[in-house]
Amino acid sequence: MSERRKCNNILLDTALRDFYAAADDMHLDEGLISMLSYPERRLDVSVPVEMEDGSVRVFHGHRVQHSTALGPSKGGIRYALDVSGQECEGLAMLMTWKCSLAGIPYGGGKGGICCDPTSMTRKEKERMSRTFGARIAPIIGRWSDVPAPDMYTGGQEMVWIMDTICKMLGHFEPAMLTGKPVDYWGARGRTEATGRGAATCGLELMKKKGLDPEKMRVSVHGFGNVGSYTAKILRDAGCTIVAISDTTGTYYNPKGINIDKAFEYAEVEPDKRGRKLTGFEKEGCEKLGVDEALFVDCDFLFPCAVQAVINQDTANKVKAKYILEGANSPTTPEGEEILNDAGVIVVPDFLANAGGVIGSYFEWAQNLQGFSWTEEEYNKRLVDLMTDNFCKVWEYSQEHNKTMRRSAYIAAIKRVADILALRGVYL
Ligand code: NAD
């Protein structure tokens, strides 16, 4: 057996353990296992920023390309205090499986800056984004590595980064990143895409299990870009959203949350980050602890906030029978074992939240063509692709009596392995 990589970062550790378990299950060649355990490239950069008080702070940024076997690497850029090189490695690896499973022509990438964006001014964030863009510019490009927004970044950050790199290049290059504002080479439908994809998987799962959406009670942990649109689309499909949450707490109403009002509180458009659900209990909800949305009485749970929240200490408190991972890596392997033993069906992140990268692919394709699609066309293609992917994984899992996560891994790894067999080890 090849040497198995171990690490202290919980996200990378989870990604590696899930990968090894699936690779062993499918008897993947040991050389390939070793190759895919490491990113092809990791760039660590310093990001000096002149702060409003005149002082200079140096932030640490990263861009990781896990695999370019299938095409240019693709993945978001996040600003958060727990961002590290290893966390980006784990997230980039997940992106490889996500793009592979979705059948789109991308490898996996990820990046970010370790910072607290909520305590920074707009000017400080602009300087930080532009310097970071300049630092990672040598490895970014429409045919090499195509970033996108992630936690605490949105269209504004993408514009700052793209504008900086375009100035360095001396020409315009809109396909170098996605998640741009609609009026500036963005795509209509992209803002809602990840939530639409997660909701589509949830509704497909209800169909497979013969469940009526109008009788389903749903809890959504995290009311950011992913969680808010997941909740809205499921509400529109007839589900009762019994809980939503953000860093201010969980807001619970067994009769149903008023999602339109929640949007008014949270202003979840990507470029208006910072406002929260503060005070939302006034809208007829009970206010509970931040993570209680994971444990309230419901049928379907969508963890859409941060990683590792469903773990060995919390998994047995989850009451939902179905979990769809809107966030990346919200369940640890220990947590999933507890859920599997309890008969809970878990739809894994790189299937459930693939709407974002599929939507990014549509934006990139439009940019390359210099031609924009209608929102209807974008949404239809997104829902069709998500439905096909979900059904493919569901059928494999039923036929082979494997979990959805293991089935998704096997399909994703197989596509990468097949292409690597064609291309050979030298990449
Ligand atoms: P976001 O910043 O818009 O929203 C995050 C939400 O989680 C906010 O409501 C925030 O208050 C809450 N939150 C933050 N820290 C928390 C904590 N410690 N405990 C509980 N809640 C917390 O981010 P997003 O874009 O919605 O991304 C959420 C997750 O989905 C991340 O894991 C991200 O990688 C993943 N994801 C996002 C996209 C996308 O297109 N935005 C695509 C795929 C996966």
CSV table of C-alpha atoms and ligand atoms in Angstrom, one decimal:
chain,number,residue,atom,x,y,z
A,1,MET,CA,0.0,0.0,0.0
A,2,SER,CA,1.3,3.5,-0.9
A,3,GLU,CA,2.1,5.9,1.9
A,4,ARG,CA,-1.1,7.5,3.2
A,5,ARG,CA,-0.9,11.2,3.9
A,6,LYS,CA,-1.9,12.5,7.3
A,7,CYS,CA,-2.5,16.1,8.5
A,8,ASN,CA,-3.8,18.2,11.3
A,9,ASN,CA,-6.2,20.3,9.4
A,10,ILE,CA,-9.7,18.8,9.8
A,11,LEU,CA,-10.9,19.7,6.4
A,12,LEU,CA,-7.9,18.3,4.5
A,13,ASP,CA,-7.9,15.3,6.8
A,14,THR,CA,-11.6,14.6,6.0
A,15,ALA,CA,-11.0,15.0,2.3
A,16,LEU,CA,-8.1,12.6,2.4
A,17,ARG,CA,-9.8,10.0,4.5
A,18,ASP,CA,-12.9,10.0,2.3
A,19,PHE,CA,-10.7,9.8,-0.8
A,20,TYR,CA,-8.6,6.9,0.5
A,21,ALA,CA,-11.7,5.0,1.6
A,22,ALA,CA,-13.3,5.3,-1.9
A,23,ALA,CA,-10.0,4.7,-3.7
A,24,ASP,CA,-9.5,1.4,-1.7
A,25,ASP,CA,-13.1,0.4,-2.4
A,26,MET,CA,-12.6,0.7,-6.1
A,27,HIS,CA,-9.1,-0.8,-6.0
A,28,LEU,CA,-7.5,2.3,-7.5
A,29,ASP,CA,-3.9,2.0,-8.6
A,30,GLU,CA,-1.5,2.9,-5.7
A,31,GLY,CA,0.5,5.3,-7.9
A,32,LEU,CA,-2.7,7.2,-8.7
A,33,ILE,CA,-3.7,7.3,-5.1
A,34,SER,CA,-0.3,8.9,-4.2
A,35,MET,CA,-0.5,11.4,-7.1
A,36,LEU,CA,-4.0,12.5,-6.1
A,37,SER,CA,-3.2,12.9,-2.4
A,38,TYR,CA,-1.2,16.0,-3.2
A,39,PRO,CA,-2.0,19.2,-5.1
A,40,GLU,CA,-0.2,19.8,-8.3
A,41,ARG,CA,0.7,23.3,-7.2
A,42,ARG,CA,0.3,25.5,-4.1
A,43,LEU,CA,1.2,29.1,-4.1
A,44,ASP,CA,1.5,30.9,-0.6
A,45,VAL,CA,1.7,34.6,-0.8
A,46,SER,CA,2.1,37.5,1.6
A,47,VAL,CA,-0.5,40.3,1.2
A,48,PRO,CA,0.6,43.6,2.8
A,49,VAL,CA,-2.2,46.1,3.2
A,50,GLU,CA,-2.1,49.7,4.3
A,51,MET,CA,-4.9,49.9,6.9
A,52,GLU,CA,-7.0,53.0,7.5
A,53,ASP,CA,-4.9,54.1,10.5
A,54,GLY,CA,-1.7,54.2,8.3
A,55,SER,CA,-0.3,50.9,9.7
A,56,VAL,CA,0.7,48.0,7.4
A,57,ARG,CA,-0.7,44.6,8.1
A,58,VAL,CA,0.6,41.5,6.3
A,59,PHE,CA,-2.1,38.8,5.6
A,60,HIS,CA,-1.4,35.3,4.4
A,61,GLY,CA,-3.0,34.2,1.1
A,62,HIS,CA,-3.0,30.9,-0.8
A,63,ARG,CA,-4.0,29.5,-4.2
A,64,VAL,CA,-4.0,25.8,-4.7
A,65,GLN,CA,-4.4,23.7,-7.9
A,66,HIS,CA,-5.2,20.2,-6.8
A,67,SER,CA,-5.6,18.7,-10.3
A,68,THR,CA,-5.7,19.9,-13.9
A,69,ALA,CA,-6.2,16.5,-15.3
A,70,LEU,CA,-9.7,17.4,-16.7
A,71,GLY,CA,-9.0,21.1,-17.5
A,72,PRO,CA,-8.2,24.4,-15.9
A,73,SER,CA,-8.5,24.4,-12.1
A,74,LYS,CA,-11.6,25.9,-10.8
A,75,GLY,CA,-12.6,27.0,-7.3
A,76,GLY,CA,-13.5,29.8,-5.0
A,77,ILE,CA,-11.5,32.4,-3.0
A,78,ARG,CA,-12.6,32.8,0.6
A,79,TYR,CA,-11.7,35.4,3.2
A,80,ALA,CA,-11.9,33.9,6.7
A,81,LEU,CA,-9.9,33.5,9.9
A,82,ASP,CA,-9.5,29.8,9.5
A,83,VAL,CA,-8.1,29.9,5.9
A,84,SER,CA,-4.8,28.1,5.7
A,85,GLY,CA,-2.7,26.4,3.0
A,86,GLN,CA,-3.9,23.0,4.1
A,87,GLU,CA,-7.5,24.0,4.3
A,88,CYS,CA,-7.2,25.3,0.7
A,89,GLU,CA,-5.6,21.9,-0.3
A,90,GLY,CA,-8.6,20.0,1.1
A,91,LEU,CA,-11.1,22.3,-0.6
A,92,ALA,CA,-9.2,22.2,-3.9
A,93,MET,CA,-9.3,18.4,-3.7
A,94,LEU,CA,-13.1,18.5,-3.2
A,95,MET,CA,-13.3,20.8,-6.2
A,96,THR,CA,-11.6,18.1,-8.4
A,97,TRP,CA,-14.3,15.6,-7.4
A,98,LYS,CA,-17.0,18.2,-7.8
A,99,CYS,CA,-16.1,19.2,-11.3
A,100,SER,CA,-15.4,15.6,-12.3
A,101,LEU,CA,-18.8,14.3,-11.0
A,102,ALA,CA,-20.6,17.2,-12.7
A,103,GLY,CA,-19.0,16.3,-16.0
A,104,ILE,CA,-17.6,19.8,-16.6
A,105,PRO,CA,-14.2,20.4,-18.2
A,106,TYR,CA,-12.3,21.6,-15.1
A,107,GLY,CA,-9.9,20.4,-12.5
A,108,GLY,CA,-10.0,21.5,-8.8
A,109,GLY,CA,-8.6,24.7,-7.3
A,110,LYS,CA,-9.2,26.9,-4.2
A,111,GLY,CA,-7.7,29.9,-2.5
A,112,GLY,CA,-8.2,32.4,0.2
A,113,ILE,CA,-6.8,34.9,2.6
A,114,CYS,CA,-6.6,34.4,6.4
A,115,CYS,CA,-8.4,37.6,7.7
A,116,ASP,CA,-11.5,38.8,9.4
A,117,PRO,CA,-13.3,40.6,6.5
A,118,THR,CA,-16.1,41.7,8.8
A,119,SER,CA,-13.8,43.9,10.8
A,120,MET,CA,-12.2,45.6,7.7
A,121,THR,CA,-13.3,48.7,5.8
A,122,ARG,CA,-14.2,48.6,2.1
A,123,LYS,CA,-11.0,50.4,1.2
A,124,GLU,CA,-8.9,47.9,3.2
A,125,LYS,CA,-10.7,45.0,1.5
A,126,GLU,CA,-10.1,46.5,-1.9
A,127,ARG,CA,-6.3,47.0,-1.2
A,128,MET,CA,-6.1,43.4,0.1
A,129,SER,CA,-8.0,41.9,-2.9
A,130,ARG,CA,-5.9,43.8,-5.4
A,131,THR,CA,-2.6,42.9,-3.8
A,132,PHE,CA,-3.7,39.3,-3.5
A,133,GLY,CA,-4.8,39.4,-7.2
A,134,ALA,CA,-1.4,40.7,-8.3
A,135,ARG,CA,0.4,38.0,-6.2
A,136,ILE,CA,-1.5,35.1,-7.6
A,137,ALA,CA,-1.7,36.5,-11.2
A,138,PRO,CA,1.1,34.3,-12.6
A,139,ILE,CA,-1.0,31.2,-12.2
A,140,ILE,CA,-4.5,32.6,-13.0
A,141,GLY,CA,-6.0,32.6,-16.4
A,142,ARG,CA,-9.0,31.4,-18.5
A,143,TRP,CA,-7.2,28.2,-19.6
A,144,SER,CA,-5.1,27.7,-16.4
A,145,ASP,CA,-7.0,28.5,-13.2
A,146,VAL,CA,-10.4,30.3,-12.9
A,147,PRO,CA,-11.3,31.6,-9.4
A,148,ALA,CA,-14.8,32.4,-8.1
A,149,PRO,CA,-16.4,33.8,-4.9
A,150,ASP,CA,-16.7,31.8,-1.8
A,151,MET,CA,-17.2,32.6,1.9
A,152,TYR,CA,-17.2,36.4,2.5
A,153,THR,CA,-16.3,37.2,-1.1
A,154,GLY,CA,-18.6,38.1,-4.0
A,155,GLY,CA,-18.8,40.0,-7.3
A,156,GLN,CA,-17.1,43.1,-5.8
A,157,GLU,CA,-14.0,41.1,-4.8
A,158,MET,CA,-13.9,39.4,-8.2
A,159,VAL,CA,-14.0,42.7,-10.0
A,160,TRP,CA,-11.1,44.1,-7.9
A,161,ILE,CA,-9.0,40.9,-8.5
A,162,MET,CA,-9.8,40.8,-12.3
A,163,ASP,CA,-9.3,44.5,-12.8
A,164,THR,CA,-5.8,44.3,-11.2
A,165,ILE,CA,-4.8,41.3,-13.3
A,166,CYS,CA,-6.2,42.8,-16.5
A,167,LYS,CA,-4.1,45.9,-15.8
A,168,MET,CA,-1.0,43.8,-15.4
A,169,LEU,CA,-1.8,41.9,-18.6
A,170,GLY,CA,-2.6,45.0,-20.5
A,171,HIS,CA,-5.7,43.6,-22.0
A,172,PHE,CA,-9.2,42.6,-21.0
A,173,GLU,CA,-9.8,39.0,-19.9
A,174,PRO,CA,-13.3,38.4,-18.5
A,175,ALA,CA,-13.2,34.6,-18.5
A,176,MET,CA,-10.3,34.5,-16.0
A,177,LEU,CA,-12.7,34.3,-13.1
A,178,THR,CA,-16.5,33.8,-12.5
A,179,GLY,CA,-19.1,35.1,-10.1
A,180,LYS,CA,-18.8,38.6,-11.6
A,181,PRO,CA,-21.7,41.1,-11.2
A,182,VAL,CA,-24.4,40.5,-13.9
A,183,ASP,CA,-23.8,43.9,-15.5
A,184,TYR,CA,-20.1,43.3,-15.7
A,185,TRP,CA,-19.6,40.0,-17.7
A,186,GLY,CA,-21.5,38.0,-15.0
A,187,ALA,CA,-24.3,35.5,-15.7
A,188,ARG,CA,-27.9,35.9,-14.9
A,189,GLY,CA,-28.8,33.1,-12.5
A,190,ARG,CA,-25.3,32.7,-10.9
A,191,THR,CA,-26.2,34.3,-7.6
A,192,GLU,CA,-28.9,31.7,-6.9
A,193,ALA,CA,-27.1,28.8,-8.7
A,194,THR,CA,-25.7,26.9,-5.7
A,195,GLY,CA,-28.9,27.2,-3.7
A,196,ARG,CA,-30.9,26.2,-6.8
A,197,GLY,CA,-28.7,23.1,-7.2
A,198,ALA,CA,-29.0,22.1,-3.5
A,199,ALA,CA,-32.7,22.6,-3.6
A,200,THR,CA,-32.9,20.5,-6.9
A,201,CYS,CA,-31.1,17.6,-5.2
A,202,GLY,CA,-33.5,17.9,-2.2
A,203,LEU,CA,-36.6,17.8,-4.4
A,204,GLU,CA,-35.2,14.9,-6.4
A,205,LEU,CA,-34.5,13.0,-3.2
A,206,MET,CA,-38.1,13.6,-2.1
A,207,LYS,CA,-39.3,12.2,-5.5
A,208,LYS,CA,-37.1,9.1,-5.1
A,209,LYS,CA,-38.5,8.5,-1.6
A,210,GLY,CA,-42.1,9.3,-2.6
A,211,LEU,CA,-42.3,12.3,-0.2
A,212,ASP,CA,-44.6,15.2,-0.8
A,213,PRO,CA,-42.6,18.5,-0.6
A,214,GLU,CA,-45.7,20.2,0.9
A,215,LYS,CA,-45.4,18.0,3.9
A,216,MET,CA,-41.7,18.4,4.4
A,217,ARG,CA,-40.2,20.4,7.2
A,218,VAL,CA,-36.7,21.8,6.3
A,219,SER,CA,-34.0,23.4,8.4
A,220,VAL,CA,-31.2,25.5,6.9
A,221,HIS,CA,-28.0,26.1,8.8
A,222,GLY,CA,-26.4,29.3,7.4
A,223,PHE,CA,-28.4,32.0,5.7
A,224,GLY,CA,-25.7,33.2,3.4
A,225,ASN,CA,-25.6,32.9,-0.4
A,226,VAL,CA,-26.1,29.1,-0.5
A,227,GLY,CA,-28.5,28.8,2.5
A,228,SER,CA,-30.8,31.7,1.6
A,229,TYR,CA,-31.5,30.6,-2.0
A,230,THR,CA,-31.8,27.0,-1.0
A,231,ALA,CA,-34.5,28.0,1.6
A,232,LYS,CA,-36.3,30.3,-0.9
A,233,ILE,CA,-36.4,27.7,-3.7
A,234,LEU,CA,-37.6,25.0,-1.4
A,235,ARG,CA,-40.2,27.3,0.1
A,236,ASP,CA,-41.4,28.1,-3.4
A,237,ALA,CA,-41.7,24.3,-4.0
A,238,GLY,CA,-44.1,24.1,-1.0
A,239,CYS,CA,-41.7,23.0,1.8
A,240,THR,CA,-42.1,24.5,5.3
A,241,ILE,CA,-38.8,26.1,6.3
A,242,VAL,CA,-38.9,25.6,10.1
A,243,ALA,CA,-35.4,27.1,10.9
A,244,ILE,CA,-32.7,29.3,9.5
A,245,SER,CA,-29.5,30.5,11.1
A,246,ASP,CA,-26.4,32.7,10.9
A,247,THR,CA,-23.7,33.7,13.3
A,248,THR,CA,-26.3,35.6,15.4
A,249,GLY,CA,-28.3,32.5,16.2
A,250,THR,CA,-31.0,30.1,14.9
A,251,TYR,CA,-34.5,31.4,14.2
A,252,TYR,CA,-37.1,28.7,14.7
A,253,ASN,CA,-40.8,28.6,13.8
A,254,PRO,CA,-42.4,25.1,13.4
A,255,LYS,CA,-45.2,26.8,11.4
A,256,GLY,CA,-42.8,28.2,8.8
A,257,ILE,CA,-40.3,31.1,8.6
A,258,ASN,CA,-41.2,34.1,6.5
A,259,ILE,CA,-38.3,33.8,4.0
A,260,ASP,CA,-39.0,37.0,2.2
A,261,LYS,CA,-38.7,38.9,5.5
A,262,ALA,CA,-35.5,37.0,6.3
A,263,PHE,CA,-34.0,38.3,2.9
A,264,GLU,CA,-34.9,41.8,3.9
A,265,TYR,CA,-33.0,41.4,7.2
A,266,ALA,CA,-30.0,39.6,5.7
A,267,GLU,CA,-29.6,41.3,2.4
A,268,VAL,CA,-27.9,38.3,1.0
A,269,GLU,CA,-26.8,39.7,-2.3
A,270,PRO,CA,-23.1,38.8,-2.5
A,271,ASP,CA,-21.9,42.3,-2.6
A,272,LYS,CA,-23.7,43.5,0.5
A,273,ARG,CA,-22.2,41.1,3.1
A,274,GLY,CA,-22.0,42.1,6.7
A,275,ARG,CA,-25.7,42.5,7.7
A,276,LYS,CA,-27.1,39.6,9.6
A,277,LEU,CA,-30.5,38.2,10.8
A,278,THR,CA,-30.1,40.3,14.0
A,279,GLY,CA,-33.5,41.0,15.5
A,280,PHE,CA,-35.3,38.4,13.3
A,281,GLU,CA,-37.0,36.9,16.3
A,282,LYS,CA,-39.4,39.8,16.1
A,283,GLU,CA,-40.9,38.1,13.1
A,284,GLY,CA,-42.6,35.4,15.2
A,285,CYS,CA,-39.6,33.1,15.7
A,286,GLU,CA,-38.0,31.6,18.7
A,287,LYS,CA,-34.3,32.5,18.9
A,288,LEU,CA,-31.9,29.5,19.7
A,289,GLY,CA,-28.2,29.0,19.7
A,290,VAL,CA,-26.1,29.3,16.5
A,291,ASP,CA,-25.9,25.6,15.8
A,292,GLU,CA,-29.4,24.6,16.9
A,293,ALA,CA,-30.6,24.7,13.3
A,294,LEU,CA,-28.7,21.4,12.9
A,295,PHE,CA,-30.7,19.8,15.7
A,296,VAL,CA,-34.3,21.1,15.4
A,297,ASP,CA,-37.1,18.7,14.6
A,298,CYS,CA,-37.3,18.5,10.8
A,299,ASP,CA,-37.3,16.1,7.9
A,300,PHE,CA,-34.6,17.6,5.7
A,301,LEU,CA,-31.5,19.4,7.0
A,302,PHE,CA,-29.3,21.6,4.7
A,303,PRO,CA,-26.0,22.5,6.5
A,304,CYS,CA,-25.0,25.6,4.4
A,305,ALA,CA,-22.5,27.4,6.7
A,306,VAL,CA,-19.2,26.0,7.6
A,307,GLN,CA,-17.2,22.8,7.8
A,308,ALA,CA,-17.1,20.0,10.4
A,309,VAL,CA,-20.3,21.0,12.3
A,310,ILE,CA,-21.7,17.5,12.1
A,311,ASN,CA,-19.1,15.4,14.0
A,312,GLN,CA,-18.7,12.7,16.6
A,313,ASP,CA,-20.1,15.1,19.3
A,314,THR,CA,-23.0,16.4,17.4
A,315,ALA,CA,-24.2,13.8,14.8
A,316,ASN,CA,-26.4,12.0,17.3
A,317,LYS,CA,-28.4,15.2,18.0
A,318,VAL,CA,-29.5,15.5,14.4
A,319,LYS,CA,-33.2,14.7,14.0
A,320,ALA,CA,-33.5,15.0,10.2
A,321,LYS,CA,-33.6,11.8,8.2
A,322,TYR,CA,-32.1,13.4,5.1
A,323,ILE,CA,-29.1,15.8,5.0
A,324,LEU,CA,-28.0,17.7,1.9
A,325,GLU,CA,-24.6,19.3,2.3
A,326,GLY,CA,-24.8,22.9,0.9
A,327,ALA,CA,-21.6,23.8,2.6
A,328,ASN,CA,-18.2,22.2,1.9
A,329,SER,CA,-17.3,19.4,4.3
A,330,PRO,CA,-19.9,20.0,7.0
A,331,THR,CA,-19.8,16.3,8.1
A,332,THR,CA,-16.7,14.6,9.4
A,333,PRO,CA,-16.1,10.9,8.7
A,334,GLU,CA,-16.9,10.1,12.4
A,335,GLY,CA,-20.1,12.2,12.2
A,336,GLU,CA,-21.1,10.4,9.0
A,337,GLU,CA,-20.6,7.0,10.5
A,338,ILE,CA,-23.1,7.9,13.3
A,339,LEU,CA,-25.6,9.1,10.7
A,340,ASN,CA,-25.2,6.0,8.5
A,341,ASP,CA,-25.8,3.8,11.5
A,342,ALA,CA,-29.0,5.8,12.2
A,343,GLY,CA,-30.2,5.3,8.6
A,344,VAL,CA,-29.8,9.0,7.7
A,345,ILE,CA,-29.3,9.6,4.0
A,346,VAL,CA,-26.5,12.1,3.4
A,347,VAL,CA,-26.2,13.8,-0.1
A,348,PRO,CA,-22.5,14.8,-0.1
A,349,ASP,CA,-21.2,18.4,-0.7
A,350,PHE,CA,-19.6,17.8,-4.0
A,351,LEU,CA,-22.9,16.6,-5.4
A,352,ALA,CA,-25.3,18.8,-3.5
A,353,ASN,CA,-23.5,22.2,-3.9
A,354,ALA,CA,-22.2,21.7,-7.4
A,355,GLY,CA,-24.7,24.2,-8.7
A,356,GLY,CA,-22.2,26.9,-8.0
A,357,VAL,CA,-19.4,25.5,-10.2
A,358,ILE,CA,-21.8,24.4,-12.9
A,359,GLY,CA,-23.2,28.0,-12.9
A,360,SER,CA,-19.6,29.3,-13.1
A,361,TYR,CA,-18.9,27.0,-16.0
A,362,PHE,CA,-21.9,28.5,-17.8
A,363,GLU,CA,-20.6,32.0,-17.1
A,364,TRP,CA,-17.1,31.1,-18.4
A,365,ALA,CA,-18.6,29.5,-21.5
A,366,GLN,CA,-20.6,32.7,-22.1
A,367,ASN,CA,-17.5,34.9,-21.6
A,368,LEU,CA,-15.5,32.8,-24.0
A,369,GLN,CA,-18.3,33.2,-26.6
A,370,GLY,CA,-18.8,36.9,-25.8
A,371,PHE,CA,-22.5,36.0,-25.8
A,372,SER,CA,-25.0,35.9,-22.9
A,373,TRP,CA,-27.8,33.5,-22.3
A,374,THR,CA,-31.2,34.2,-20.8
A,375,GLU,CA,-31.8,33.5,-17.2
A,376,GLU,CA,-34.4,30.8,-18.2
A,377,GLU,CA,-31.8,29.0,-20.3
A,378,TYR,CA,-29.2,29.2,-17.5
A,379,ASN,CA,-31.6,27.9,-14.9
A,380,LYS,CA,-33.0,25.1,-17.1
A,381,ARG,CA,-29.5,23.8,-18.0
A,382,LEU,CA,-28.5,24.0,-14.3
A,383,VAL,CA,-31.5,22.0,-13.1
A,384,ASP,CA,-31.2,19.4,-15.8
A,385,LEU,CA,-27.5,18.8,-15.1
A,386,MET,CA,-28.0,18.7,-11.3
A,387,THR,CA,-30.9,16.3,-11.7
A,388,ASP,CA,-28.9,14.0,-14.0
A,389,ASN,CA,-26.0,14.0,-11.6
A,390,PHE,CA,-28.2,13.3,-8.6
A,391,CYS,CA,-30.0,10.4,-10.4
A,392,LYS,CA,-26.7,8.9,-11.6
A,393,VAL,CA,-25.3,8.8,-8.0
A,394,TRP,CA,-28.6,7.7,-6.5
A,395,GLU,CA,-29.0,4.8,-8.9
A,396,TYR,CA,-25.4,3.6,-8.3
A,397,SER,CA,-25.9,3.8,-4.6
A,398,GLN,CA,-29.1,1.8,-4.8
A,399,GLU,CA,-27.7,-0.8,-7.1
A,400,HIS,CA,-24.4,-1.3,-5.2
A,401,ASN,CA,-25.8,-0.7,-1.7
A,402,LYS,CA,-23.3,2.1,-1.0
A,403,THR,CA,-23.8,5.5,0.6
A,404,MET,CA,-24.4,8.5,-1.6
A,405,ARG,CA,-20.9,9.9,-0.6
A,406,ARG,CA,-19.1,6.7,-1.5
A,407,SER,CA,-21.0,6.4,-4.8
A,408,ALA,CA,-20.3,10.0,-5.7
A,409,TYR,CA,-16.6,9.5,-4.9
A,410,ILE,CA,-16.3,6.4,-7.1
A,411,ALA,CA,-17.9,8.1,-10.1
A,412,ALA,CA,-15.7,11.3,-9.6
A,413,ILE,CA,-12.4,9.5,-9.1
A,414,LYS,CA,-13.1,7.2,-12.0
A,415,ARG,CA,-13.4,10.0,-14.5
A,416,VAL,CA,-10.2,11.6,-13.3
A,417,ALA,CA,-8.4,8.2,-13.3
A,418,ASP,CA,-9.6,7.4,-16.8
A,419,ILE,CA,-8.2,10.7,-18.1
A,420,LEU,CA,-4.9,10.3,-16.3
A,421,ALA,CA,-4.6,6.9,-17.9
A,422,LEU,CA,-5.0,8.6,-21.3
A,423,ARG,CA,-2.6,11.5,-20.5
A,424,GLY,CA,0.0,9.6,-18.4
A,425,VAL,CA,1.8,10.6,-15.3
A,426,TYR,CA,3.7,13.6,-16.8
A,427,LEU,CA,1.2,16.5,-16.7
B,1,NAD,P1,-21.7,33.2,3.0
B,1,NAD,O1,-20.6,33.9,3.5
B,1,NAD,O2,-22.6,33.9,2.0
B,1,NAD,O3,-22.7,32.6,4.1
B,1,NAD,C1,-22.2,31.9,5.2
B,1,NAD,C2,-23.3,31.8,6.2
B,1,NAD,O4,-22.9,31.0,7.3
B,1,NAD,C3,-23.7,33.1,6.9
B,1,NAD,O5,-25.1,33.1,7.2
B,1,NAD,C4,-22.9,33.2,8.2
B,1,NAD,O6,-23.5,34.0,9.1
B,1,NAD,C5,-22.9,31.7,8.6
B,1,NAD,N1,-21.8,31.3,9.4
B,1,NAD,C6,-20.5,31.7,9.2
B,1,NAD,N2,-19.8,31.2,10.2
B,1,NAD,C7,-20.6,30.4,10.9
B,1,NAD,C8,-20.4,29.5,12.1
B,1,NAD,N3,-19.2,29.4,12.6
B,1,NAD,N4,-21.4,28.9,12.5
B,1,NAD,C9,-22.7,29.0,12.0
B,1,NAD,N5,-22.9,29.8,10.9
B,1,NAD,C10,-21.9,30.5,10.4
B,1,NAD,O7,-21.1,31.9,2.3
B,1,NAD,P2,-21.7,30.9,1.2
B,1,NAD,O8,-21.2,31.4,-0.1
B,1,NAD,O9,-23.2,30.8,1.4
B,1,NAD,O10,-20.9,29.6,1.5
B,1,NAD,C11,-21.4,28.7,2.6
B,1,NAD,C12,-20.7,27.4,2.4
B,1,NAD,O11,-21.1,26.8,1.1
B,1,NAD,C13,-19.2,27.3,2.4
B,1,NAD,O12,-18.7,26.1,2.9
B,1,NAD,C14,-18.8,27.4,0.9
B,1,NAD,O13,-17.5,26.9,0.7
B,1,NAD,C15,-19.9,26.5,0.3
B,1,NAD,N6,-20.1,26.8,-1.1
B,1,NAD,C16,-20.5,28.0,-1.6
B,1,NAD,C17,-20.8,28.1,-2.9
B,1,NAD,C18,-21.2,29.4,-3.5
B,1,NAD,O14,-21.5,29.5,-4.7
B,1,NAD,N7,-21.4,30.5,-2.7
B,1,NAD,C19,-20.7,27.0,-3.8
B,1,NAD,C20,-20.3,25.8,-3.3
B,1,NAD,C21,-20.1,25.7,-1.9
